[in-house]
Amino acid sequence: MSDQAQADSHSDSLCSSQVRGGRHLLVLSSAGKPIFSLQHGDETSVADLAALVAAIVSFVQRGGDEIRHVRAGATSLAFLVRGPLYLVASSSCGDTVPYLSRQLAALHAQLLSVLTSKVEEVFARNAGFDLRSLLGGTDRALQRMLRGATSSPSLLLQAPPAMRAPPALRGELTRRLRRNRPAPLLFAVLLGHGRLLTALRGQRAALGASDLLLLLNAISE
């Protein structure tokens, strides 16, 4: 079988192995061990899908390339490879590849906010390590972020949701934060009902929209 035919066969198998429901997001290790799955599937089917994704990524890497996306009929698949972490999103609901890629980038950032960048050191020592033991109950935050992406444009637009407030009130709250901030404080964020009221940052510190979205998701219930 030619390399192209083998790649097409792998892609067709992946599309036919999707969990029903139109969307599926999966995080796995380079060893093919599942770490996180958005859809509710039995462990066997998720493990089989993870092994298939790992095989596809490995096959493309052996050819000196990097897989980014695949289209098969009405289904779009986006891949994100970050060291020992492989992330894949599939959708047959009309989601564009750039939007799926943005969800994967946000998912990766949320994972690193929980596990820190030392995750690569963990896999360097043991490629078959089961990372799920370190996630604990934080998988709920991951599910909340990704499910919220289908009902709110915040992730798509990289725009944290703001709480409605009169400009005068927002300005007064900002002034009070400035007056009472401790000298070594890097950031101050004031929220109302899970939405942004105002935020302060140091002169040499950056607090981007993606950082605020991660923070809002982490503290939301």
Coordinates of C-alpha atoms in Angstrom, one line a residue:
M1 CA 0.0 0.0 0.0
S2 CA 1.4 3.4 -0.9
D3 CA 2.0 6.1 1.8
Q4 CA -0.9 8.2 0.4
A5 CA -3.3 5.3 0.4
Q6 CA -2.2 4.3 3.9
A7 CA -2.8 7.9 5.1
D8 CA -6.2 8.0 3.5
S9 CA -7.0 4.7 5.2
H10 CA -6.0 6.0 8.6
S11 CA -8.1 9.2 8.1
D12 CA -11.2 7.2 7.0
S13 CA -10.8 4.9 10.0
L14 CA -10.6 7.9 12.3
C15 CA -13.7 9.5 10.9
S16 CA -15.7 6.3 11.2
S17 CA -14.5 5.9 14.8
Q18 CA -15.9 9.2 16.0
V19 CA -18.1 9.2 19.1
R20 CA -21.7 10.0 18.0
G21 CA -23.0 13.5 18.6
G22 CA -21.3 15.6 15.9
R23 CA -18.4 16.9 18.0
H24 CA -15.5 15.1 19.7
L25 CA -12.4 16.5 21.4
L26 CA -9.7 14.2 22.6
V27 CA -6.3 14.7 24.4
L28 CA -3.8 11.8 24.4
S29 CA -0.1 11.2 25.1
S30 CA 2.4 10.3 22.4
A31 CA 2.2 6.8 23.7
G32 CA -1.5 6.6 22.7
K33 CA -2.9 6.8 26.2
P34 CA -6.1 8.9 26.5
I35 CA -6.0 11.9 28.9
F36 CA -9.2 13.7 28.3
S37 CA -12.3 13.1 26.1
L38 CA -15.2 15.6 25.8
Q39 CA -17.8 13.1 24.6
H40 CA -19.2 10.3 26.8
G41 CA -17.9 7.1 25.3
D42 CA -16.9 3.8 26.9
E43 CA -13.2 3.5 27.9
T44 CA -12.6 0.9 25.3
S45 CA -13.8 3.0 22.3
V46 CA -11.9 6.1 23.6
A47 CA -8.7 4.0 24.1
D48 CA -9.0 2.6 20.6
L49 CA -9.6 6.1 19.1
A50 CA -6.5 7.4 21.0
A51 CA -4.3 4.6 19.7
L52 CA -5.5 5.4 16.2
V53 CA -4.8 9.1 16.5
A54 CA -1.3 8.4 17.9
A55 CA -0.7 6.1 14.9
I56 CA -1.7 8.8 12.4
V57 CA 0.4 11.5 14.1
S58 CA 3.4 9.2 14.2
F59 CA 3.0 8.1 10.6
V60 CA 3.0 11.7 9.4
Q61 CA 5.9 12.6 11.6
R62 CA 8.0 9.8 10.2
G63 CA 7.5 11.4 6.8
G64 CA 9.1 14.6 8.2
D65 CA 5.7 16.5 8.2
E66 CA 3.1 17.6 10.8
I67 CA -0.6 16.9 10.5
R68 CA -2.8 19.9 11.1
H69 CA -6.2 19.1 9.7
V70 CA -8.2 16.6 7.6
R71 CA -11.5 16.9 5.8
A72 CA -13.6 13.9 5.0
G73 CA -17.0 14.7 3.5
A74 CA -18.9 16.8 6.1
T75 CA -16.4 16.0 8.9
S76 CA -13.5 18.3 9.7
L77 CA -10.7 17.3 12.0
A78 CA -8.0 19.5 13.5
F79 CA -4.8 18.4 15.2
L80 CA -2.5 20.1 17.6
V81 CA 0.8 18.5 18.5
R82 CA 2.5 20.0 21.6
G83 CA 5.5 17.9 22.6
P84 CA 4.2 14.7 24.2
L85 CA 0.6 15.9 24.1
Y86 CA -1.6 15.2 21.1
L87 CA -5.0 17.1 20.8
V88 CA -7.6 16.4 18.1
A89 CA -11.1 17.8 17.5
S90 CA -13.6 16.5 15.0
S91 CA -16.9 18.1 13.9
S92 CA -19.6 17.3 11.5
C93 CA -21.6 20.4 12.6
G94 CA -20.2 22.9 10.2
D95 CA -17.4 24.1 12.6
T96 CA -14.4 25.5 10.6
V97 CA -10.9 24.1 11.0
P98 CA -9.6 27.5 12.4
Y99 CA -12.3 27.4 15.1
L100 CA -11.5 23.8 16.0
S101 CA -7.9 24.7 16.2
R102 CA -8.6 27.6 18.5
Q103 CA -10.6 25.3 20.8
L104 CA -7.6 22.9 20.9
A105 CA -5.2 25.8 21.7
A106 CA -7.5 26.9 24.6
L107 CA -7.7 23.3 25.8
H108 CA -3.9 23.0 25.8
A109 CA -3.5 26.2 27.7
Q110 CA -6.1 25.1 30.3
L111 CA -4.3 21.8 30.7
L112 CA -0.9 23.6 31.3
S113 CA -2.6 25.9 33.8
V114 CA -3.4 22.8 35.8
L115 CA -0.4 20.6 35.1
T116 CA 2.3 23.3 34.5
S117 CA 4.9 23.0 31.8
K118 CA 6.6 20.2 33.7
V119 CA 4.3 17.7 32.0
E120 CA 7.0 17.3 29.4
E121 CA 9.5 16.2 32.1
V122 CA 7.0 13.7 33.4
F123 CA 6.7 12.0 29.9
A124 CA 10.4 12.2 29.4
R125 CA 10.8 10.0 32.4
N126 CA 7.9 7.7 31.6
A127 CA 6.3 7.9 28.2
G128 CA 3.4 5.6 29.3
F129 CA 2.5 7.7 32.4
D130 CA -1.3 8.0 33.0
L131 CA -1.7 11.7 33.2
R132 CA -5.4 11.4 34.2
S133 CA -4.2 10.8 37.8
L134 CA -2.9 14.4 38.0
L135 CA -6.0 16.0 36.6
G136 CA -8.2 15.1 39.5
G137 CA -11.6 16.8 39.2
T138 CA -10.3 19.5 36.9
D139 CA -11.7 17.7 33.9
R140 CA -15.0 19.4 34.8
A141 CA -13.3 22.8 34.0
L142 CA -12.1 21.5 30.7
Q143 CA -15.6 20.2 29.8
R144 CA -17.2 23.5 30.9
M145 CA -14.9 25.5 28.7
L146 CA -15.4 23.4 25.6
R147 CA -19.2 23.1 26.0
G148 CA -19.4 26.9 26.6
A149 CA -17.7 27.4 23.3
T150 CA -20.8 26.2 21.5
S151 CA -23.1 28.5 23.3
S152 CA -21.0 31.7 23.7
P153 CA -18.8 33.6 21.2
S154 CA -16.2 34.5 23.8
L155 CA -13.7 31.8 22.8
L156 CA -14.3 32.4 19.1
L157 CA -13.8 36.1 19.4
Q158 CA -11.2 35.9 22.2
A159 CA -13.4 38.3 24.2
P160 CA -14.1 37.8 27.9
P161 CA -17.8 38.3 28.8
A162 CA -18.3 41.7 30.5
M163 CA -20.8 42.5 33.1
R164 CA -23.1 45.4 32.1
A165 CA -22.5 48.5 34.3
P166 CA -22.8 52.2 34.0
P167 CA -19.5 53.8 32.8
A168 CA -19.3 55.9 35.9
L169 CA -19.6 52.9 38.2
R170 CA -17.0 51.0 36.3
G171 CA -14.6 53.9 36.4
E172 CA -15.1 54.4 40.1
L173 CA -14.4 50.7 40.7
T174 CA -11.2 50.9 38.7
R175 CA -10.0 54.0 40.6
R176 CA -10.6 52.2 43.9
L177 CA -8.7 49.2 42.8
R178 CA -5.7 51.4 41.8
R179 CA -5.8 53.3 45.1
N180 CA -5.8 50.1 47.2
R181 CA -3.5 47.8 45.2
P182 CA -0.4 46.5 47.0
A183 CA 2.9 47.5 45.5
P184 CA 4.0 44.0 44.4
L185 CA 0.6 43.1 42.9
L186 CA 0.8 42.1 39.2
F187 CA -2.9 41.8 38.4
A188 CA -6.2 42.7 39.9
V189 CA -9.5 41.4 38.4
L190 CA -12.9 42.4 39.6
L191 CA -15.8 40.1 38.5
G192 CA -19.5 40.1 38.9
H193 CA -21.6 37.0 38.4
G194 CA -18.7 35.4 36.5
R195 CA -18.3 38.4 34.2
L196 CA -15.6 41.0 33.9
L197 CA -16.1 44.4 35.5
T198 CA -12.6 45.7 35.4
A199 CA -9.0 44.6 35.5
L200 CA -5.6 46.1 36.3
R201 CA -2.2 45.0 35.4
G202 CA 1.4 46.0 36.0
Q203 CA 3.3 48.2 33.6
R204 CA 5.5 45.3 32.5
A205 CA 3.0 42.5 32.8
A206 CA 0.6 41.3 30.1
L207 CA -2.9 40.0 30.8
G208 CA -4.4 39.0 27.5
A209 CA -7.9 38.0 26.6
S210 CA -7.0 34.3 26.5
D211 CA -5.6 34.6 30.1
L212 CA -8.8 36.2 31.3
L213 CA -10.9 33.5 29.6
L214 CA -8.8 30.8 31.4
L215 CA -9.2 32.5 34.7
L216 CA -13.0 33.0 34.3
N217 CA -13.4 29.3 33.4
A218 CA -11.3 28.1 36.2
I219 CA -13.3 29.9 38.9
S220 CA -16.8 29.4 37.3
E221 CA -19.2 26.9 38.8

